[in-house]
Short mmCIF file of C-alpha atoms in Angstrom, two decimals:
data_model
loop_
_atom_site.label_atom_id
_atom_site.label_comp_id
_atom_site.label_asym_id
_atom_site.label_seq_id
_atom_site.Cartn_x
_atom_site.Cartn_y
_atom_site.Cartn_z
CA UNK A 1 19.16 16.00 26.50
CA UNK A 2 16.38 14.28 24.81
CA UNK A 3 19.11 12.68 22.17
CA UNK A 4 21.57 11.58 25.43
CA UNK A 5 18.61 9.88 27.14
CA UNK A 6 17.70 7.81 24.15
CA UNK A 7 21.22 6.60 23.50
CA UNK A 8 21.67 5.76 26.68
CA UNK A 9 18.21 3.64 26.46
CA UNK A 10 19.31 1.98 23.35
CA UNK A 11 22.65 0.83 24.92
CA UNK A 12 20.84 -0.78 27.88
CA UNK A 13 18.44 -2.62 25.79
CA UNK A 14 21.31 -3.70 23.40
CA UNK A 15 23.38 -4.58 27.15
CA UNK A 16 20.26 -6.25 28.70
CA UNK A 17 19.80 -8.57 24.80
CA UNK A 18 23.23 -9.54 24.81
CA UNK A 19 23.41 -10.65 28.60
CA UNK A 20 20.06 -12.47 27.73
CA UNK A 21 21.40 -13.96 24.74
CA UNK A 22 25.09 -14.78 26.47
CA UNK A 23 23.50 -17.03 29.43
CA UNK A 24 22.37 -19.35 26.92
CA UNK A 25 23.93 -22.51 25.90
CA UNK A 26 25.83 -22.27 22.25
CA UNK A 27 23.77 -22.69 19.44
CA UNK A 28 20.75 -21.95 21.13
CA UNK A 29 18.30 -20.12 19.75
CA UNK A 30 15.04 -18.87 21.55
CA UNK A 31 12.11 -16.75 20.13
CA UNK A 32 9.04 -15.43 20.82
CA UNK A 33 5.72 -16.18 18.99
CA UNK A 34 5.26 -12.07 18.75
CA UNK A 35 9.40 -11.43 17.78
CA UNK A 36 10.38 -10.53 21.10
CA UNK A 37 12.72 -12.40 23.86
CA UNK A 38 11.16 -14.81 25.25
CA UNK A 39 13.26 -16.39 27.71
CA UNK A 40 12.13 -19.88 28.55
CA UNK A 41 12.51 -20.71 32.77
CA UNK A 42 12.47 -24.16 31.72
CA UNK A 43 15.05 -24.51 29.02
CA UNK A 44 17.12 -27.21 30.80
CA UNK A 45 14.21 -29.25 31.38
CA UNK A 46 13.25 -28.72 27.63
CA UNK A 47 16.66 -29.88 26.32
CA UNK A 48 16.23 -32.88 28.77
CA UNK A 49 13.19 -34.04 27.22
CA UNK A 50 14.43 -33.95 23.88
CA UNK A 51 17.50 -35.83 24.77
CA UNK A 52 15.12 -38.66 26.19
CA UNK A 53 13.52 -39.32 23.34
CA UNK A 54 16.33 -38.73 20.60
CA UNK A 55 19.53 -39.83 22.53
CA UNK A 56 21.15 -36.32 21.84
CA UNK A 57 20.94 -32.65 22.53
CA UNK A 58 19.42 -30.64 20.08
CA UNK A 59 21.74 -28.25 17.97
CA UNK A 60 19.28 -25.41 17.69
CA UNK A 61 15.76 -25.04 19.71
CA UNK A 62 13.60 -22.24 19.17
CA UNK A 63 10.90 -21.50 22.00
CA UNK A 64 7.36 -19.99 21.22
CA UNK A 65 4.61 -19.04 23.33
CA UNK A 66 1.09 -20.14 22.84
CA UNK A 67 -2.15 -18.68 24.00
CA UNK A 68 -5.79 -19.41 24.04
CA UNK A 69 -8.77 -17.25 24.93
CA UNK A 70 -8.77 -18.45 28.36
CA UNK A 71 -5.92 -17.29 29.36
CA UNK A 72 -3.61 -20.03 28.95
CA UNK A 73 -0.04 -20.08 28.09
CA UNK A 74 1.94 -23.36 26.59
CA UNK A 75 5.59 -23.57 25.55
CA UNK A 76 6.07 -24.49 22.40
CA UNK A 77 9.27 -26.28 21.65
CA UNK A 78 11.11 -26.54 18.12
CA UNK A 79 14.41 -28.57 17.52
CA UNK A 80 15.12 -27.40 13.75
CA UNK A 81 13.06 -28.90 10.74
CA UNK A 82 11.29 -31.90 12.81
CA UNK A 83 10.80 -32.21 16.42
CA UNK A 84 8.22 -30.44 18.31
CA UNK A 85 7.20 -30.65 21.81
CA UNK A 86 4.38 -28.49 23.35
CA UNK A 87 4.32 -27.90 27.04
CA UNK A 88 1.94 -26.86 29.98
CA UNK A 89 3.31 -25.49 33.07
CA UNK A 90 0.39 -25.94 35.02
CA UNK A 91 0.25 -29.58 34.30
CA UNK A 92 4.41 -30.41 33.75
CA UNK A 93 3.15 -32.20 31.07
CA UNK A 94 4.24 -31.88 27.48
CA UNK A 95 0.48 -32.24 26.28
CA UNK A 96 1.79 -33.13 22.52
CA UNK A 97 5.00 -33.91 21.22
CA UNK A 98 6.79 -35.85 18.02
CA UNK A 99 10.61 -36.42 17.38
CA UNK A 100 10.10 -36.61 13.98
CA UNK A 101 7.47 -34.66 13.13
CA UNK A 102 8.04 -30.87 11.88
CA UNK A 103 6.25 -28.21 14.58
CA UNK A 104 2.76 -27.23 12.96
CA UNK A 105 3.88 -23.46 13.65
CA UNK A 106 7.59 -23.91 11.89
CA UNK A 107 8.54 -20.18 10.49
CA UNK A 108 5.37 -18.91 12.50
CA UNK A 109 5.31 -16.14 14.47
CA UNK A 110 3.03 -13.61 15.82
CA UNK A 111 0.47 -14.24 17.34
CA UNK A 112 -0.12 -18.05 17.89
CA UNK A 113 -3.26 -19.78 19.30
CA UNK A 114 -3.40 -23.91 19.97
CA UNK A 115 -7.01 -25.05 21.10
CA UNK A 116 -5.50 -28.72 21.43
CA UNK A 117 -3.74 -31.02 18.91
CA UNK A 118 -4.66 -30.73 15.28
CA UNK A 119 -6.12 -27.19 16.28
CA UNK A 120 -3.08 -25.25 15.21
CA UNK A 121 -3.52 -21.38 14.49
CA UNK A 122 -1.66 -17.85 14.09
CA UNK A 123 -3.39 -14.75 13.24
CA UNK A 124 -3.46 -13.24 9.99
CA UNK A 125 -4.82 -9.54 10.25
CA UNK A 126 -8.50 -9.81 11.97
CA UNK A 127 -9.03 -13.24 11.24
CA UNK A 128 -6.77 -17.00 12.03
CA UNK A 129 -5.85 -19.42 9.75
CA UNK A 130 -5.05 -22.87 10.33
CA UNK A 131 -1.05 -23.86 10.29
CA UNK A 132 -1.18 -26.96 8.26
CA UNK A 133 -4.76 -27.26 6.82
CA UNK A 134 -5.54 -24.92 3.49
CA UNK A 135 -9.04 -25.29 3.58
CA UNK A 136 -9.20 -23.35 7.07
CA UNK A 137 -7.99 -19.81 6.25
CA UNK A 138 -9.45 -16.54 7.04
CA UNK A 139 -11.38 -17.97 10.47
CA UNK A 140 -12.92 -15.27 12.64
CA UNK A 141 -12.18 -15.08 16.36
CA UNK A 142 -15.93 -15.92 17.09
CA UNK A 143 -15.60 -19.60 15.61
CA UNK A 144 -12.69 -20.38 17.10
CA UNK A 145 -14.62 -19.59 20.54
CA UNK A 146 -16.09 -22.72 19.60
CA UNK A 147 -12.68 -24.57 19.96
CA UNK A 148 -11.95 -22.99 23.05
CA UNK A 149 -14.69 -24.38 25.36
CA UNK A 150 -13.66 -27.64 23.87
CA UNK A 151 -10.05 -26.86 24.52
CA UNK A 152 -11.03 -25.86 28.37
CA UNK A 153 -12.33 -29.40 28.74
CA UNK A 154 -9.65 -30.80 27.40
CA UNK A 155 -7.34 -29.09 29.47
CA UNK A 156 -9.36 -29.49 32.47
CA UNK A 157 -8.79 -33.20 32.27
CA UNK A 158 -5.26 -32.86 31.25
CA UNK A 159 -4.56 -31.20 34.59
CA UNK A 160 -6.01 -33.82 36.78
CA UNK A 161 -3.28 -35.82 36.09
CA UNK A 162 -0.15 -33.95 36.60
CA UNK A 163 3.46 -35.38 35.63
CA UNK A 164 4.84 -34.43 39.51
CA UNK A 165 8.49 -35.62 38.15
CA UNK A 166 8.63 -33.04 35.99
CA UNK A 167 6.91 -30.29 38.49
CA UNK A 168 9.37 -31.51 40.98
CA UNK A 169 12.37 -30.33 38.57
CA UNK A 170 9.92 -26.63 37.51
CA UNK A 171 9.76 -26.04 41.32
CA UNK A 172 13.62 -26.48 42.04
CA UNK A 173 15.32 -23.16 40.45
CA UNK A 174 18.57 -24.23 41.90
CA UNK A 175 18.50 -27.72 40.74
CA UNK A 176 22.31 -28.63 39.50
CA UNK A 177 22.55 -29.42 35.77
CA UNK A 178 24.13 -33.16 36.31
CA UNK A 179 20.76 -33.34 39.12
CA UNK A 180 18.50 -32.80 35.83
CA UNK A 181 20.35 -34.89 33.72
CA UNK A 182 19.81 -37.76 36.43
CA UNK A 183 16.34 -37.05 37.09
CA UNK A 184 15.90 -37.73 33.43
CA UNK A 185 17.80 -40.55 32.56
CA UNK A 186 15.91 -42.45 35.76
CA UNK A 187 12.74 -41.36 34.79
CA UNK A 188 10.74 -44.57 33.38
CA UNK A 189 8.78 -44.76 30.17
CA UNK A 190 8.19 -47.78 28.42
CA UNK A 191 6.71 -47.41 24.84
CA UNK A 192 4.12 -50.47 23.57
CA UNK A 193 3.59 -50.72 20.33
CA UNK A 194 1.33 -53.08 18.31
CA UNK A 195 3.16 -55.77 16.05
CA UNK A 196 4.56 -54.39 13.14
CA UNK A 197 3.70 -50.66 13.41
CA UNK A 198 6.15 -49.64 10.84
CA UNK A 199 2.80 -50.96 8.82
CA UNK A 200 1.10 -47.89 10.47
CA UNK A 201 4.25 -45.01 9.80
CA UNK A 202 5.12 -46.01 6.21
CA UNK A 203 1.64 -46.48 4.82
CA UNK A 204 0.89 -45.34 1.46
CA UNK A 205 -3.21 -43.83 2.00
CA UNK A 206 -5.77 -41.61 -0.16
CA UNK A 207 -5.17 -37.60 0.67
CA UNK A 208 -8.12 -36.42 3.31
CA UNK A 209 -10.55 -34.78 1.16
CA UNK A 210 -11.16 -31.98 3.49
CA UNK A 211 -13.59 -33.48 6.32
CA UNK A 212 -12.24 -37.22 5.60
CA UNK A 213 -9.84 -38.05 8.22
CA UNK A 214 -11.53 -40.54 9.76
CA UNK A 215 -12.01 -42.41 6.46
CA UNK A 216 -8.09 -41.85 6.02
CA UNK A 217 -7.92 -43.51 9.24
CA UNK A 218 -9.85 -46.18 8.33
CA UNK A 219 -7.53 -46.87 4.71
CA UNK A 220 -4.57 -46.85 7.38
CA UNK A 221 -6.15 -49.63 9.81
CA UNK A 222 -7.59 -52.01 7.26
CA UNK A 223 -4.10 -51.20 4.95
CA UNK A 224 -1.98 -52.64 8.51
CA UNK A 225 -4.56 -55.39 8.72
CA UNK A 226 -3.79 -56.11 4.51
CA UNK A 227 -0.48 -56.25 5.22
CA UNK A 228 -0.05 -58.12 8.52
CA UNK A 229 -2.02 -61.05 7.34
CA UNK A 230 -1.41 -60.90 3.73
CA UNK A 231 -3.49 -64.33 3.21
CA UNK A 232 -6.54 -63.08 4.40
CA UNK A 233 -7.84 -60.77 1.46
CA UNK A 234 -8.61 -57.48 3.68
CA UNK A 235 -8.26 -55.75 0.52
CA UNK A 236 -9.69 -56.67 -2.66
CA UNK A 237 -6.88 -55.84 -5.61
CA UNK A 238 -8.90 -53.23 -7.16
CA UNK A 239 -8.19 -50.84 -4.06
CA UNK A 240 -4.38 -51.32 -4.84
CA UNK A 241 -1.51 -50.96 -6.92
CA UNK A 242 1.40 -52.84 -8.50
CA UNK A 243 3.43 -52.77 -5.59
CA UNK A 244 0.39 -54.03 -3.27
CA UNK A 245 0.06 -50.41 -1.87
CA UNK A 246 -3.21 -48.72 -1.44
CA UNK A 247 -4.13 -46.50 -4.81
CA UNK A 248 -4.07 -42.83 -3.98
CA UNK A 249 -5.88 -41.35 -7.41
CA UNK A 250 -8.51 -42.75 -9.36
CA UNK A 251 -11.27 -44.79 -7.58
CA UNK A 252 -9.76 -45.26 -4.31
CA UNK A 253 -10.97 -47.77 -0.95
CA UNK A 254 -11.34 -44.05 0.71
CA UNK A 255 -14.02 -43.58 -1.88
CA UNK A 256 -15.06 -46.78 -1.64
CA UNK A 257 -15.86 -46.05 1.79
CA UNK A 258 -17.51 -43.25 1.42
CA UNK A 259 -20.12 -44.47 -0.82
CA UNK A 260 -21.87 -46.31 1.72
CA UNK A 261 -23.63 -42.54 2.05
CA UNK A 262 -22.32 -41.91 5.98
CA UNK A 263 -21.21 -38.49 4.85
CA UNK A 264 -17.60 -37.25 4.93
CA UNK A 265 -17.89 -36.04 8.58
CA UNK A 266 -17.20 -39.03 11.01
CA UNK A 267 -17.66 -40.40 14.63
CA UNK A 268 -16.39 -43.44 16.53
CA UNK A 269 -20.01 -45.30 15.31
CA UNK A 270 -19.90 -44.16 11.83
CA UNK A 271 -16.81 -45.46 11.06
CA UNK A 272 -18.03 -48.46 12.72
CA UNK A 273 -21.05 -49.02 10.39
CA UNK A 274 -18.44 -48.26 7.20
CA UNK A 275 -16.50 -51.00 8.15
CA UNK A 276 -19.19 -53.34 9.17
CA UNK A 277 -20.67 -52.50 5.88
CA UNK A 278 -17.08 -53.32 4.45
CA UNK A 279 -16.59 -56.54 5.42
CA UNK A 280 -20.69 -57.69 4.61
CA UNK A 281 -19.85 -56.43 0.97
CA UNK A 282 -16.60 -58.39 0.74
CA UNK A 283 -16.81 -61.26 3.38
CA UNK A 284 -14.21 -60.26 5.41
CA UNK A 285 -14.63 -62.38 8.79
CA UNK A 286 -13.85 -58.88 10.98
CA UNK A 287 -16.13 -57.20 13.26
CA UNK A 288 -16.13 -53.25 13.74
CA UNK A 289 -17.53 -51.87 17.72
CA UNK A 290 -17.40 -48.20 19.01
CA UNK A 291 -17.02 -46.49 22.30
CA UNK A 292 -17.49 -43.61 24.22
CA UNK A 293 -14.21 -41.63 25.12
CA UNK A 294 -11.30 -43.61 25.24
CA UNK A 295 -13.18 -47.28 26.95
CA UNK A 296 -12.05 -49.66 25.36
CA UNK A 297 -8.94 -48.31 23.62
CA UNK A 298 -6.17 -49.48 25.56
CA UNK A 299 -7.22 -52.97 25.89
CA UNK A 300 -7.20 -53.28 22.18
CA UNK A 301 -4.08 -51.44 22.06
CA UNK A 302 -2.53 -53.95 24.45
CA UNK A 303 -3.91 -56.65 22.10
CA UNK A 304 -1.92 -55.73 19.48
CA UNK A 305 -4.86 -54.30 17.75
CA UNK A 306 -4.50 -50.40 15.91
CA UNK A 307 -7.39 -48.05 17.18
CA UNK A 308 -9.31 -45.19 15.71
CA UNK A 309 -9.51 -42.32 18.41
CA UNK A 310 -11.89 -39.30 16.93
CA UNK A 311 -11.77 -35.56 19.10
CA UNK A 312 -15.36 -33.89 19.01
CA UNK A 313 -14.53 -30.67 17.80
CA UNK A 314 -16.63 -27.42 16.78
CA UNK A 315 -16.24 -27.05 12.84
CA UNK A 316 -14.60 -24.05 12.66
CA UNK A 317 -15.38 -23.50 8.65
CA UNK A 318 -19.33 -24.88 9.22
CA UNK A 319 -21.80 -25.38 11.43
CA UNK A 320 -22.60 -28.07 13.73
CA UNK A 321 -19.27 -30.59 15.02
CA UNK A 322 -16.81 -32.50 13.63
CA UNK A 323 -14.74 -35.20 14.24
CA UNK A 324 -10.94 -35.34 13.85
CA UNK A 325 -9.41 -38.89 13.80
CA UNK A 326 -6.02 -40.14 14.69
CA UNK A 327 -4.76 -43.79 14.25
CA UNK A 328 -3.21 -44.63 17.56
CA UNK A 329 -1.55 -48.15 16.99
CA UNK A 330 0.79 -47.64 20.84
CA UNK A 331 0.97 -46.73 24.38
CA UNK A 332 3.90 -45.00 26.42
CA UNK A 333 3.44 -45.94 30.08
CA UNK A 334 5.22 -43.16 32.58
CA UNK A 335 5.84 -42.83 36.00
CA UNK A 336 3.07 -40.41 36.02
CA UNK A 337 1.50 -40.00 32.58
CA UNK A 338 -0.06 -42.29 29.87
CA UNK A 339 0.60 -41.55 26.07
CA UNK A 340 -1.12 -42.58 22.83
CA UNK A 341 1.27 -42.99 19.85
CA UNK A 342 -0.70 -41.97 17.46
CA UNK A 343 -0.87 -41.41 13.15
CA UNK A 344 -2.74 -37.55 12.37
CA UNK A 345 -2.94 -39.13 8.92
CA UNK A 346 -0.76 -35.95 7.64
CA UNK A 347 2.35 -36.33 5.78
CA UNK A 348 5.20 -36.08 8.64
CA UNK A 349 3.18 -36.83 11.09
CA UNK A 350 3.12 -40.66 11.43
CA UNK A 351 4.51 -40.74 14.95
CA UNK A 352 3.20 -38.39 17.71
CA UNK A 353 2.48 -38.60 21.86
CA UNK A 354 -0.86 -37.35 22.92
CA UNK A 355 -1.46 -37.55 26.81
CA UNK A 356 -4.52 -39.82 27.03
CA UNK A 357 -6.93 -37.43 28.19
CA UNK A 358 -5.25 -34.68 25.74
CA UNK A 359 -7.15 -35.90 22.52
CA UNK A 360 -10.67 -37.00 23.29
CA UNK A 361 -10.54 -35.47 26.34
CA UNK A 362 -13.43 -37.89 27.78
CA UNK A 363 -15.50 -36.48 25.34
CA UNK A 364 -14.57 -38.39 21.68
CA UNK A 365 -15.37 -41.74 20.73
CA UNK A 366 -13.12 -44.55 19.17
CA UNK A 367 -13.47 -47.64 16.88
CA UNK A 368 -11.88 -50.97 17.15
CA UNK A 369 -11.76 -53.44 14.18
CA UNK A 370 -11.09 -57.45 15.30
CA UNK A 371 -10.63 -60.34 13.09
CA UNK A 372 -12.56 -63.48 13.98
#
């Protein structure tokens, strides 16, 4: 009896999987961050997003949850080898997204913690390691605690600004197909970018030497500023190569930089002494200024100016706090939501939306660098 009951079990599971897997759209592919279905109520919506911001459908998508230790849940979206797009319900907002960009938890599965972007984890036995970043393996649960009330703050702020055309579409389970594709297509975005920012995507920088980014953020702004006025000497030769590119071995401008002695670790008015310092030693007529949280950002922005935008973060492999920097050189302006387009100064990851509050979270700092 024991033997008929099973069988009978396995065939509805095996039933239930394949009516699961037959109500989904051909060549669609969904998963679950612990290898179990996970069956997305927002896959239309998903597959409209993407289509806004690539032109087409994508082939293959693969849908992963994400937790926290607050109890949150995100929807992580993955449209083959690049593309990623991560999504709050609570908010309708997809907090973090990039075309291009491969997802920082491609071929990862289990169990799969974000604490906010560049904070990318999965577990590995009792301890997490860090997606993308070698030097952050084997972290216990207790440190990233520390990301977490960081995280809540973030997300706190994310929520108070809620994308309501997308929450309109979540609330709406009957909502036709050729309704969603309408919503979508009228839904208006415009993206702003500074002048030339393929100066910003296809820049040639030193590797970040662990704790460096905001010095990598730094090579990228004063490599734009090289570039875009090529008579101005931004960049003394030295710092580059044949091609005019910056050097990426030997003595580098990152190391440069960091022997003015402000430590690898960064903030908005560190970075703003390095390249104050900077221009004294090689009489560049620029002048560096910080600010708190994002004040002053989008002005520049809407200048035509690249800004540094540094997160406050716990360090997760220390003690104290750390800054992670981003090179945000444009703006998308939504119905609803603001965007930064921003560099993470990683390979592949040249172009990526944060929502405005989703980065520094009114807690960071940023640096702006003007030519007189």
């Amino acid at each position: 009896m024991k033997k008929i009951v099973s069988l009978l079990l396995v065939i509805s599971i095996i039933t239930t999987m394949g009516l699961n897997l037959f109500a989904l759209e051909n060549n669609t592919i969904i998963k679950d961050s612990s290898l179990e279905d996970f069956s997305s109520s927002y896959l239309l919506i998903h597959k409209e997003m993407v289509k806004s911001n690539t032109g087409n459908y994508p082939d293959d998508i693969v849908v992963k949850k994400l937790t926290d230790f607050s109890g949150n849940e995100l929807e992580l979206i993955e449209t083959g080898k690049s593309g990623y797009y991560i999504f709050d319900p609570v908010s309708g907002q997809y907090i973090e997204f990039s075309p291009n960009a491969p997802s920082p938890y491609l071929n990862k599965f289990g169990e799969l913690k974000y604490f906010g972007p560049k904070c990318y984890y999965v577990k590995d036995g009792k301890t997490f390691s860090h997606t993308i970043v070698e030097d952050q393996k084997n972290i216990s649960e207790d440190k990233l605690f520390l990301l977490q009330q960081n995280f809540d703050v973030i997300i706190s702020e994310t929520r108070k600004n809620k994308d309501y055309s997308v929450l309109s579409l979540m609330n709406n389970s009957k909502i036709e197909k050729s309704v969603l594709t309408n919503r979508f297509s009228t839904m208006s975005y415009q993206d702003i970018y500074i002048p030339a920012p393929s100066y910003i995507w296809d820049a040639v920088y030193p590797p970040n030497l662990g704790a460096s980014c905001g010095y990598v953020a730094t090579c990228i702004v004063l490599n734009y500023w090289n570039q875009r006025k090529r008579n101005a000497g931004i960049i003394p030769s030295k710092f580059l190569d044949s091609k005019g590119q910056l050097k990426t071995s030997g003595y580098t401008l990152q190391d440069h930089l960091l022997s003015y002695g402000y430590g690898q670790s960064s903030t908005g008015w560190t970075i703003c002494d390095v390249l104050n310092d900077y221009c004294d030693e090689f009489n560049i007529s620029a002048t560096a200024s910080w600010g708190l949280g994002k004040i002053g950002a989008n002005s520049e922005l809407e200048e035509g100016r690249p800004v540094i935008l540094f997160g406050w973060l716990p360090d997760v492999s220390g003690s104290g706090n750390v800054n992670h920097a981003v090179t945000a050189y444009g703006i998308r302006y939504g119905d609803y939501i603001k965007r930064y387009i921003v560099h993470y100064g990683w390979r592949g990851y040249e172009k990526v939306y944060l929502g405005e509050d989703t980065w520094i979270g009114g807690i960071g700092t940023n640096t702006r660098f003007v030519l007189n």
